[in-house]
PDB file of C-alpha atoms in Angstrom:
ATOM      1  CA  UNK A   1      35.861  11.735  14.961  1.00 50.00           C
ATOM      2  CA  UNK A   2      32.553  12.870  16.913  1.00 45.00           C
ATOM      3  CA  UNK A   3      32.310  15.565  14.052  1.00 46.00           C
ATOM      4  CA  UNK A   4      32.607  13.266  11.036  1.00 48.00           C
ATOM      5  CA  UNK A   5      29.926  11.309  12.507  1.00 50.00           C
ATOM      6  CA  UNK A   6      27.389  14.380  13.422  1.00 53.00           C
ATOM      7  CA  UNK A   7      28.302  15.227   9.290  1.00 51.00           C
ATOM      8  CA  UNK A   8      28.083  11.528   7.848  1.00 53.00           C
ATOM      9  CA  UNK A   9      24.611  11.368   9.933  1.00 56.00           C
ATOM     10  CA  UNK A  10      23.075  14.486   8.962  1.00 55.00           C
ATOM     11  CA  UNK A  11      24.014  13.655   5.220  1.00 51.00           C
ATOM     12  CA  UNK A  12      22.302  10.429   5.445  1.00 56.00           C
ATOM     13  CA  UNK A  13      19.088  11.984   6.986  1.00 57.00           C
ATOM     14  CA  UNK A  14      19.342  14.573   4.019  1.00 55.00           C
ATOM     15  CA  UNK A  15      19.808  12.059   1.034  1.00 53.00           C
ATOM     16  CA  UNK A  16      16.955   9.751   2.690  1.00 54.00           C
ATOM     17  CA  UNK A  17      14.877  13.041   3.037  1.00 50.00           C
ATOM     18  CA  UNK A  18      14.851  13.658  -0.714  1.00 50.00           C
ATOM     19  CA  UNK A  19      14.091   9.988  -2.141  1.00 47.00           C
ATOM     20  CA  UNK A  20      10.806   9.932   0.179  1.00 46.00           C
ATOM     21  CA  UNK A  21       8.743  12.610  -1.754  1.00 46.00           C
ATOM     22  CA  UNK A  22      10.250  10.535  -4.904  1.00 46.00           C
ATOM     23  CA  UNK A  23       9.022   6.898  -3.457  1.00 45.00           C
ATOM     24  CA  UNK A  24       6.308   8.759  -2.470  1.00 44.00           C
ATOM     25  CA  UNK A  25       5.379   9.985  -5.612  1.00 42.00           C
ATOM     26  CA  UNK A  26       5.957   6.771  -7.079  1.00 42.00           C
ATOM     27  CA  UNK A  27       3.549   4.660  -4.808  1.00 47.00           C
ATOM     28  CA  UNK A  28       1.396   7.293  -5.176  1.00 46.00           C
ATOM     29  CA  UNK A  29       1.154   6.307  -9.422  1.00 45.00           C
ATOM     30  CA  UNK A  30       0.772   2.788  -8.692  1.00 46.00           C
ATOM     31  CA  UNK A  31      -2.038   3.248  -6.710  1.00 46.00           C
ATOM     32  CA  UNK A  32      -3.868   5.781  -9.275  1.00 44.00           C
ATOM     33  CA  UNK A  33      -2.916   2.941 -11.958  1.00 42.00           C
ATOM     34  CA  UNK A  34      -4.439   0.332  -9.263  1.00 45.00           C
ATOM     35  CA  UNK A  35      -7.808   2.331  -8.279  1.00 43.00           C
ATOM     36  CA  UNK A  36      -7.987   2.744 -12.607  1.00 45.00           C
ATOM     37  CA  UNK A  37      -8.542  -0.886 -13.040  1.00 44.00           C
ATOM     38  CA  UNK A  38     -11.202  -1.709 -15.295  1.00 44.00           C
ATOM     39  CA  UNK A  39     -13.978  -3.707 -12.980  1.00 43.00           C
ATOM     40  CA  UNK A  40     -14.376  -0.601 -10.538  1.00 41.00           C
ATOM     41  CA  UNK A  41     -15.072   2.195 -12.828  1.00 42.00           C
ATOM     42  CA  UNK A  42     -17.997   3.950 -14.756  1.00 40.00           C
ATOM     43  CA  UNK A  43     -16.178   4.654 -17.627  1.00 43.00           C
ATOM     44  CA  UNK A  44     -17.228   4.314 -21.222  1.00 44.00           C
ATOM     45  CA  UNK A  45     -13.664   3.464 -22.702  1.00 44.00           C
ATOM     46  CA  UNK A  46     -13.966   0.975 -25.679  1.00 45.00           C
ATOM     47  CA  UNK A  47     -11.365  -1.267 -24.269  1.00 45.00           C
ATOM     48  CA  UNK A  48     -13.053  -1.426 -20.692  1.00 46.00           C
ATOM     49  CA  UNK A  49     -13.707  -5.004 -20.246  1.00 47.00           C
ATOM     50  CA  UNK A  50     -16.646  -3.827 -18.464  1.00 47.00           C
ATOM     51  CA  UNK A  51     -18.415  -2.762 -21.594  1.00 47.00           C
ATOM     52  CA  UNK A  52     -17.577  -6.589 -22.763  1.00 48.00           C
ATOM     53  CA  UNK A  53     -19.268  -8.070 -20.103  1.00 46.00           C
ATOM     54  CA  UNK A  54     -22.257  -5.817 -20.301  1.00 51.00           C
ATOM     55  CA  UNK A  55     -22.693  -6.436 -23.888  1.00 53.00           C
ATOM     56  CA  UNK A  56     -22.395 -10.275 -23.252  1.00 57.00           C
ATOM     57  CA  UNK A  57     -25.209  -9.856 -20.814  1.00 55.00           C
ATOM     58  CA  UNK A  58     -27.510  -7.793 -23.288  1.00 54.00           C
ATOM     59  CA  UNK A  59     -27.046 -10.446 -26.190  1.00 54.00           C
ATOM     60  CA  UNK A  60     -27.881 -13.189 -23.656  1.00 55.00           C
ATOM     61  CA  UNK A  61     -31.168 -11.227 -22.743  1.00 50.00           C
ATOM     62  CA  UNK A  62     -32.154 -10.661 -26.386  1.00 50.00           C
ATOM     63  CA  UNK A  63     -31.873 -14.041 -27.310  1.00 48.00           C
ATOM     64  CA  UNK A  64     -34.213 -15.345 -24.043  1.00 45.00           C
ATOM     65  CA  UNK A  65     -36.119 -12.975 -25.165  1.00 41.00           C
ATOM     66  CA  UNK A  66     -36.420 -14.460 -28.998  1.00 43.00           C
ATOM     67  CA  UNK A  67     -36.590 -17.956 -27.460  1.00 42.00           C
ATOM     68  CA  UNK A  68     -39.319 -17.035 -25.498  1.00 37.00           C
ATOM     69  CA  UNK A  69     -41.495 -15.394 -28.492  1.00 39.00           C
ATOM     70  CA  UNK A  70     -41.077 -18.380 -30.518  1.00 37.00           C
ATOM     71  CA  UNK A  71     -42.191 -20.629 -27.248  1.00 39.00           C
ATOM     72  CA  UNK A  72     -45.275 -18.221 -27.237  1.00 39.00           C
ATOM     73  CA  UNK A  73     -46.499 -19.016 -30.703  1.00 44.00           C
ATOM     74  CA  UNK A  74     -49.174 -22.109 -30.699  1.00 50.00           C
ATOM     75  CA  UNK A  75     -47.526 -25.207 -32.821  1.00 60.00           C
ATOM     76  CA  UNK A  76     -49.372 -25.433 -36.051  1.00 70.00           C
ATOM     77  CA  UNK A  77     -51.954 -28.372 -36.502  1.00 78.00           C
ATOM     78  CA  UNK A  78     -50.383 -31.656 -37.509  1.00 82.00           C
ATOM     79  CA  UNK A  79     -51.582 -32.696 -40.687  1.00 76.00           C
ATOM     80  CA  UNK A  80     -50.041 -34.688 -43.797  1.00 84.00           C
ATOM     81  CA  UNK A  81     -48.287 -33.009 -46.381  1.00 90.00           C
ATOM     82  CA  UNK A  82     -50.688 -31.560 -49.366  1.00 94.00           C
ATOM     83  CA  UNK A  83     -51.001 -33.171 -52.357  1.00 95.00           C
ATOM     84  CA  UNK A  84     -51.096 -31.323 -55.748  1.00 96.00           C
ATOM     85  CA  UNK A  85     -54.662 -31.295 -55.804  1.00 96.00           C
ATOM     86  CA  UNK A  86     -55.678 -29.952 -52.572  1.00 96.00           C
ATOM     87  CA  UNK A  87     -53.300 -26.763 -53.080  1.00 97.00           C
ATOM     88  CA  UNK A  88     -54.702 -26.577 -56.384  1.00 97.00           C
ATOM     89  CA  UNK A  89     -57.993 -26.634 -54.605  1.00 97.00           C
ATOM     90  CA  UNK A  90     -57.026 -23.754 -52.666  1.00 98.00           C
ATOM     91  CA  UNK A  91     -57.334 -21.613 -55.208  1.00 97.00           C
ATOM     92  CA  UNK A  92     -60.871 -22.683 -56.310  1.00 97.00           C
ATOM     93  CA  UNK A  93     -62.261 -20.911 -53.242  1.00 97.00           C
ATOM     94  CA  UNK A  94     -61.682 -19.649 -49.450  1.00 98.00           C
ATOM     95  CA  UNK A  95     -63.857 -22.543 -47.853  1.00 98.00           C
ATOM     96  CA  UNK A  96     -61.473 -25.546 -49.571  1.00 97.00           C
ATOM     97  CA  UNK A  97     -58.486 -23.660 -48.132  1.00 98.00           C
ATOM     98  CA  UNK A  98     -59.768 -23.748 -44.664  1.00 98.00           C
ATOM     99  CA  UNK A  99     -61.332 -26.987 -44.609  1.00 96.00           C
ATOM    100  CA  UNK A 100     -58.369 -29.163 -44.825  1.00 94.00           C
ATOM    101  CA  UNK A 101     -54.920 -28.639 -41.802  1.00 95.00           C
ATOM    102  CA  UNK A 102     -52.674 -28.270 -44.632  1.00 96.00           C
ATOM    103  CA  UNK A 103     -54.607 -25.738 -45.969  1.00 97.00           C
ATOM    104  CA  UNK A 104     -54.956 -23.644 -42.565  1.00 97.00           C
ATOM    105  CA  UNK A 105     -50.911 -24.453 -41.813  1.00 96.00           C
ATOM    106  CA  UNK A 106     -49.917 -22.786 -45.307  1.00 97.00           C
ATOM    107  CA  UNK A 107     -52.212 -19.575 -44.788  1.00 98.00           C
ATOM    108  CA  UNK A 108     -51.365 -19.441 -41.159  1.00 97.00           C
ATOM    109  CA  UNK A 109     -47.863 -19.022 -42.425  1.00 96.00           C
ATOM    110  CA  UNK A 110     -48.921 -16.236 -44.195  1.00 98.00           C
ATOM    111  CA  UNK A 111     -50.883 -14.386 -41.998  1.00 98.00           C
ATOM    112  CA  UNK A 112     -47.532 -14.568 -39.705  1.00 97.00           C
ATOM    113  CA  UNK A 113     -46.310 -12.521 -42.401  1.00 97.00           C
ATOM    114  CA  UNK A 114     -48.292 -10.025 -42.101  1.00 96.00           C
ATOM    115  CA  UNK A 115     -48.473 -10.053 -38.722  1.00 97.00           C
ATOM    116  CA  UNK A 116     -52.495 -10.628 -38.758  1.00 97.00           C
ATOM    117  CA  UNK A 117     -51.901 -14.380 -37.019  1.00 97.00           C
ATOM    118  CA  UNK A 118     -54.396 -13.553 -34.564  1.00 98.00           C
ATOM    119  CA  UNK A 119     -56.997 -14.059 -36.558  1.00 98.00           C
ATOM    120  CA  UNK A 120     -56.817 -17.669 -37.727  1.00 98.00           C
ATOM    121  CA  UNK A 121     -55.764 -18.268 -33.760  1.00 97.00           C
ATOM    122  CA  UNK A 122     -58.801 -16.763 -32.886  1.00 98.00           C
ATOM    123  CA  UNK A 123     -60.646 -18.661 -35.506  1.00 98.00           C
ATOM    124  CA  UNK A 124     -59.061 -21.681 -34.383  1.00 97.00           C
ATOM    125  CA  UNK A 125     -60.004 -21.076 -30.633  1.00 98.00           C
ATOM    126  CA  UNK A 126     -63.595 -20.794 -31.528  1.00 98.00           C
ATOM    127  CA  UNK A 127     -63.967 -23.927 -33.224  1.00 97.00           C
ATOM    128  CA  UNK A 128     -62.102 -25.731 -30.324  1.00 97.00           C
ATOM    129  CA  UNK A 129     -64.697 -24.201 -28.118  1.00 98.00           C
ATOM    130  CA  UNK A 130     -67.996 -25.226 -30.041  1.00 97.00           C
ATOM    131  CA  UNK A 131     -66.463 -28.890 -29.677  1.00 96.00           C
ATOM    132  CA  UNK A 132     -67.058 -28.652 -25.752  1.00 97.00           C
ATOM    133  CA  UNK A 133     -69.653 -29.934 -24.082  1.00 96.00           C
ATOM    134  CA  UNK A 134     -68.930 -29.104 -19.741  1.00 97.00           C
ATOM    135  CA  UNK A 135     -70.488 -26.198 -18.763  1.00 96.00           C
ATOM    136  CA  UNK A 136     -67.168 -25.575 -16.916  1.00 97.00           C
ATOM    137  CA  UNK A 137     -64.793 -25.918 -19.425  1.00 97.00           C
ATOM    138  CA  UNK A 138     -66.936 -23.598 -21.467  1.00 98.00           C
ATOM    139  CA  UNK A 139     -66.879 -20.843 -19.525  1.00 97.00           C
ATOM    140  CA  UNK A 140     -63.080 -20.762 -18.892  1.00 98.00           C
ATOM    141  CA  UNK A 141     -62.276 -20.922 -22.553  1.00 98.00           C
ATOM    142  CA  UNK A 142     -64.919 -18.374 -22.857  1.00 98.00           C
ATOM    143  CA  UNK A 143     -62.856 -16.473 -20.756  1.00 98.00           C
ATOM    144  CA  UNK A 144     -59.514 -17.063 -22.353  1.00 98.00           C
ATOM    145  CA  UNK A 145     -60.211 -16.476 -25.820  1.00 98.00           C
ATOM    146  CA  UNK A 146     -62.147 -12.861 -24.341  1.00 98.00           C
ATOM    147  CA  UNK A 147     -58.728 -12.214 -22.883  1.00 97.00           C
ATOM    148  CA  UNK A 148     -56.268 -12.888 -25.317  1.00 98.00           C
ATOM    149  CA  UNK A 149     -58.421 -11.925 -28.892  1.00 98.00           C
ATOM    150  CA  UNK A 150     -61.148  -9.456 -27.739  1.00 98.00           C
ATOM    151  CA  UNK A 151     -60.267  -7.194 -24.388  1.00 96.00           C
ATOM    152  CA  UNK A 152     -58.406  -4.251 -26.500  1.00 94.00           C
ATOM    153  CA  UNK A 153     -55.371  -4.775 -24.015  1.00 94.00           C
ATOM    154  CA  UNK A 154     -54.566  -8.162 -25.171  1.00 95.00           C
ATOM    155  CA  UNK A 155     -51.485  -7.798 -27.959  1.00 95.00           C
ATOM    156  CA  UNK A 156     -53.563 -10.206 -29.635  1.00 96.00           C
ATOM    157  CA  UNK A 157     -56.827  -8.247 -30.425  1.00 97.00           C
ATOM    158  CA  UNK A 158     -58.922  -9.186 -33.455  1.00 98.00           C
ATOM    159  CA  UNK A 159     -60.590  -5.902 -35.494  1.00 97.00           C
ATOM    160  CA  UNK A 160     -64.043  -6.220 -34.555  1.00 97.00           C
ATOM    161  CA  UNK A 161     -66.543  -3.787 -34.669  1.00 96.00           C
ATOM    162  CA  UNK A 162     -69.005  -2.375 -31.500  1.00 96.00           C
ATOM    163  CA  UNK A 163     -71.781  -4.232 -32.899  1.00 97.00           C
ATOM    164  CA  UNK A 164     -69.735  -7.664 -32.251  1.00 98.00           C
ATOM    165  CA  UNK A 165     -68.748  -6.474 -29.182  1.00 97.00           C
ATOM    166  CA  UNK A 166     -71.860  -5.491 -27.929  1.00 97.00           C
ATOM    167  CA  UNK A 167     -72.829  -9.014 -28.565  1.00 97.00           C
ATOM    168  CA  UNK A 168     -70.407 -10.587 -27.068  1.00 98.00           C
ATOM    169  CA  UNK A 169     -70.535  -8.449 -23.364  1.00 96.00           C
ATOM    170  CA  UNK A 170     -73.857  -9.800 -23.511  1.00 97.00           C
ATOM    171  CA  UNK A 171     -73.129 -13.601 -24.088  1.00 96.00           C
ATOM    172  CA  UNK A 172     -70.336 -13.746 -21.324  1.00 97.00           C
ATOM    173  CA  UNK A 173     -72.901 -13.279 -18.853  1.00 97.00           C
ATOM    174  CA  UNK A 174     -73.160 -16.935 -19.476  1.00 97.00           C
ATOM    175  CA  UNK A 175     -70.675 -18.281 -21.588  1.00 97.00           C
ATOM    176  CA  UNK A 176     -71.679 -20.954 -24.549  1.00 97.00           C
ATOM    177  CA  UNK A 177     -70.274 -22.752 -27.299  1.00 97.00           C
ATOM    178  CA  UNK A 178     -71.696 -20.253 -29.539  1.00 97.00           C
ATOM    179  CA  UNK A 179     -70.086 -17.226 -27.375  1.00 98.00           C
ATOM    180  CA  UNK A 180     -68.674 -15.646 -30.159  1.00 98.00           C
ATOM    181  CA  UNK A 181     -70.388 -17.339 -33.189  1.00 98.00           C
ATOM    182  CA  UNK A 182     -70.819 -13.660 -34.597  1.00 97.00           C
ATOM    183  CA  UNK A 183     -67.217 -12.399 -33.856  1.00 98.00           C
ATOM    184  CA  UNK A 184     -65.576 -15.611 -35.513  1.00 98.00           C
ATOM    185  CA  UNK A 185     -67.743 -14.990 -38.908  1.00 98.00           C
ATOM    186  CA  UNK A 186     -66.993 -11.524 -39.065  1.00 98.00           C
ATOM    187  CA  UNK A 187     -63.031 -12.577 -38.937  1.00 98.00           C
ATOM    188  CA  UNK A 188     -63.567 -15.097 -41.149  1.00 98.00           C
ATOM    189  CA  UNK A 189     -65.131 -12.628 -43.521  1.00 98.00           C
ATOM    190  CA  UNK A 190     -62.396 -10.503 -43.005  1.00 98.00           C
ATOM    191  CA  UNK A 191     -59.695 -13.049 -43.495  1.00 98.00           C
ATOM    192  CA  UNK A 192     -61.501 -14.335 -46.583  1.00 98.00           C
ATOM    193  CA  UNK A 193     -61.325 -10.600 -48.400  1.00 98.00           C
ATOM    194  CA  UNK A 194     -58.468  -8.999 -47.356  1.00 97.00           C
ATOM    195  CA  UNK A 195     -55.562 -11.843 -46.684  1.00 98.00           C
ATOM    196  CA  UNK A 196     -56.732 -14.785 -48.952  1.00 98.00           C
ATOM    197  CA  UNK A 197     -56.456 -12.955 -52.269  1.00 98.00           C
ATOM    198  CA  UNK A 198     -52.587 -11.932 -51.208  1.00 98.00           C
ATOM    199  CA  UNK A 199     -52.212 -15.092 -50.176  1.00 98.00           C
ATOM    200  CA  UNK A 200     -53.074 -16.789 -53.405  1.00 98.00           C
ATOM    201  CA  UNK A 201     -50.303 -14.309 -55.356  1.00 97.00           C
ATOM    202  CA  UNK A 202     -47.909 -14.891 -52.159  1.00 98.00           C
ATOM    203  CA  UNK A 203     -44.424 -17.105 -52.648  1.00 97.00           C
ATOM    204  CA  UNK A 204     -45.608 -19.323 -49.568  1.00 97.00           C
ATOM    205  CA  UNK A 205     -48.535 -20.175 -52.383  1.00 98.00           C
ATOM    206  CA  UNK A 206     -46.828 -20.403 -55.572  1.00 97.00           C
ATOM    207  CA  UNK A 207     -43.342 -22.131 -53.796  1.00 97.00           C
ATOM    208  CA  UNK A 208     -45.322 -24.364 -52.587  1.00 96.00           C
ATOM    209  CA  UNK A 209     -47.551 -24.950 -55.993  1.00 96.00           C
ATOM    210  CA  UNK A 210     -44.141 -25.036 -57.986  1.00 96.00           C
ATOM    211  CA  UNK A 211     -42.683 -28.128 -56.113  1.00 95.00           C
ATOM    212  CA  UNK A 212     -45.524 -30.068 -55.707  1.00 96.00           C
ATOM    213  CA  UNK A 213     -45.980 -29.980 -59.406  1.00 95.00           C
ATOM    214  CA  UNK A 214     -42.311 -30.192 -60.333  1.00 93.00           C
ATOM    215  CA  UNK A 215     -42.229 -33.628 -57.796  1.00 90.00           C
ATOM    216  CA  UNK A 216     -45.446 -34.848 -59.788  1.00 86.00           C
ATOM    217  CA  UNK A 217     -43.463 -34.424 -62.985  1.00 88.00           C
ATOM    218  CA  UNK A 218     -41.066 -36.802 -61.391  1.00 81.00           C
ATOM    219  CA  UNK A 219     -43.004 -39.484 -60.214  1.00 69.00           C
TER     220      UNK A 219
END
């Protein structure tokens, strides 16, 4: 009887010897399957959630990115709608155009197009600034319109040439209304041959021509 024992013993030490290295083996895969999961690794799979959440992230930045570009851009000037005849007036000369909002809205819009906004902004900024009167006020507008349409590492620089410049280093040594009287022509010069003839033959123009006219026929 001692015998069988010693022999049923040793065969159970023998069969539990063999499934170890199996279970082994087997918690060994779970684990590799475990350590694989998705939210750990580096991988560049196509089904990695990762990549999911990472391109969630980069759409989210590129749209507060859009949001804040569109925040950036001044709001036009508010102004009634145009009537038939001041469009049509428009087109009689450069000086009609930009007398009137409406006028500066619609060519604004253009310039946008072309990306050449800067100008009219800068335009705009001068006129704003021959309208104050505090010495104080003065000179920080001064400043502000030097630093977002003049110094050449403002995204916003107008094309002026050294002349201009010249001029204007001088007249910030004390800031005036008239600060950039010179600069502001020769943009308006510039705006008034190169963007208001391809204005005048633009679809902003002639849309806006068309329905006017068509709602005149109407009434």
């Amino acid at each position: 009887p001692m015998g069988s024992e010693r022999m049923e013993m040793r065969k159970r030490q023998m069969s539990m010897s063999q499934e170890t290295p199996g279970a082994a083996l087997a918690q060994h895969g779970t684990g590799s399957k475990e350590s694989d999961a998705c939210c750990f690794c580096w991988c560049c799979c196509c089904s990695c959630s990762c990549l999911t959440v990472r391109n969630q992230d980069e759409e989210r930045a590129r749209r507060a990115s859009q949001e804040l570009q569109a925040d950036s851009i001044p709001n036009c000037e508010e102004s009634p709608a145009p009537t038939l005849e001041e469009v049509n007036a428009w087109a009689q000369s450069f000086d009609k155009l930009m007398l009137t909002p409406a006028g500066r809205n619609a060519f604004r819009e253009f310039l946008r197009t072309e990306f050449s906004e800067e100008n009219m902004l800068f335009w705009m900024a001068c006129e704003e600034l021959k309208q104050e009167s505090n010495k104080s006020v003065i000179e920080e507008k001064a400043r502000l319109i030097y630093e977002d349409y003049i110094s050449i590492l403002s995204p916003k620089e107008v094309s002026l040439d050294s002349r201009v410049r010249e001029v204007i280093n001088q007249n910030m040594l004390e800031p005036s209304q008239h600060t950039f009287d010179d600069a502001q022509l020769q943009i308006y010069t510039l705006m008034h041959r190169d963007s208001y003839p391809r204005f005048m033959n633009s679809a902003i123009y002639k849309d806006l021509l068309q329905s006017l006219s068509e709602k005149s026929i109407e009434a």
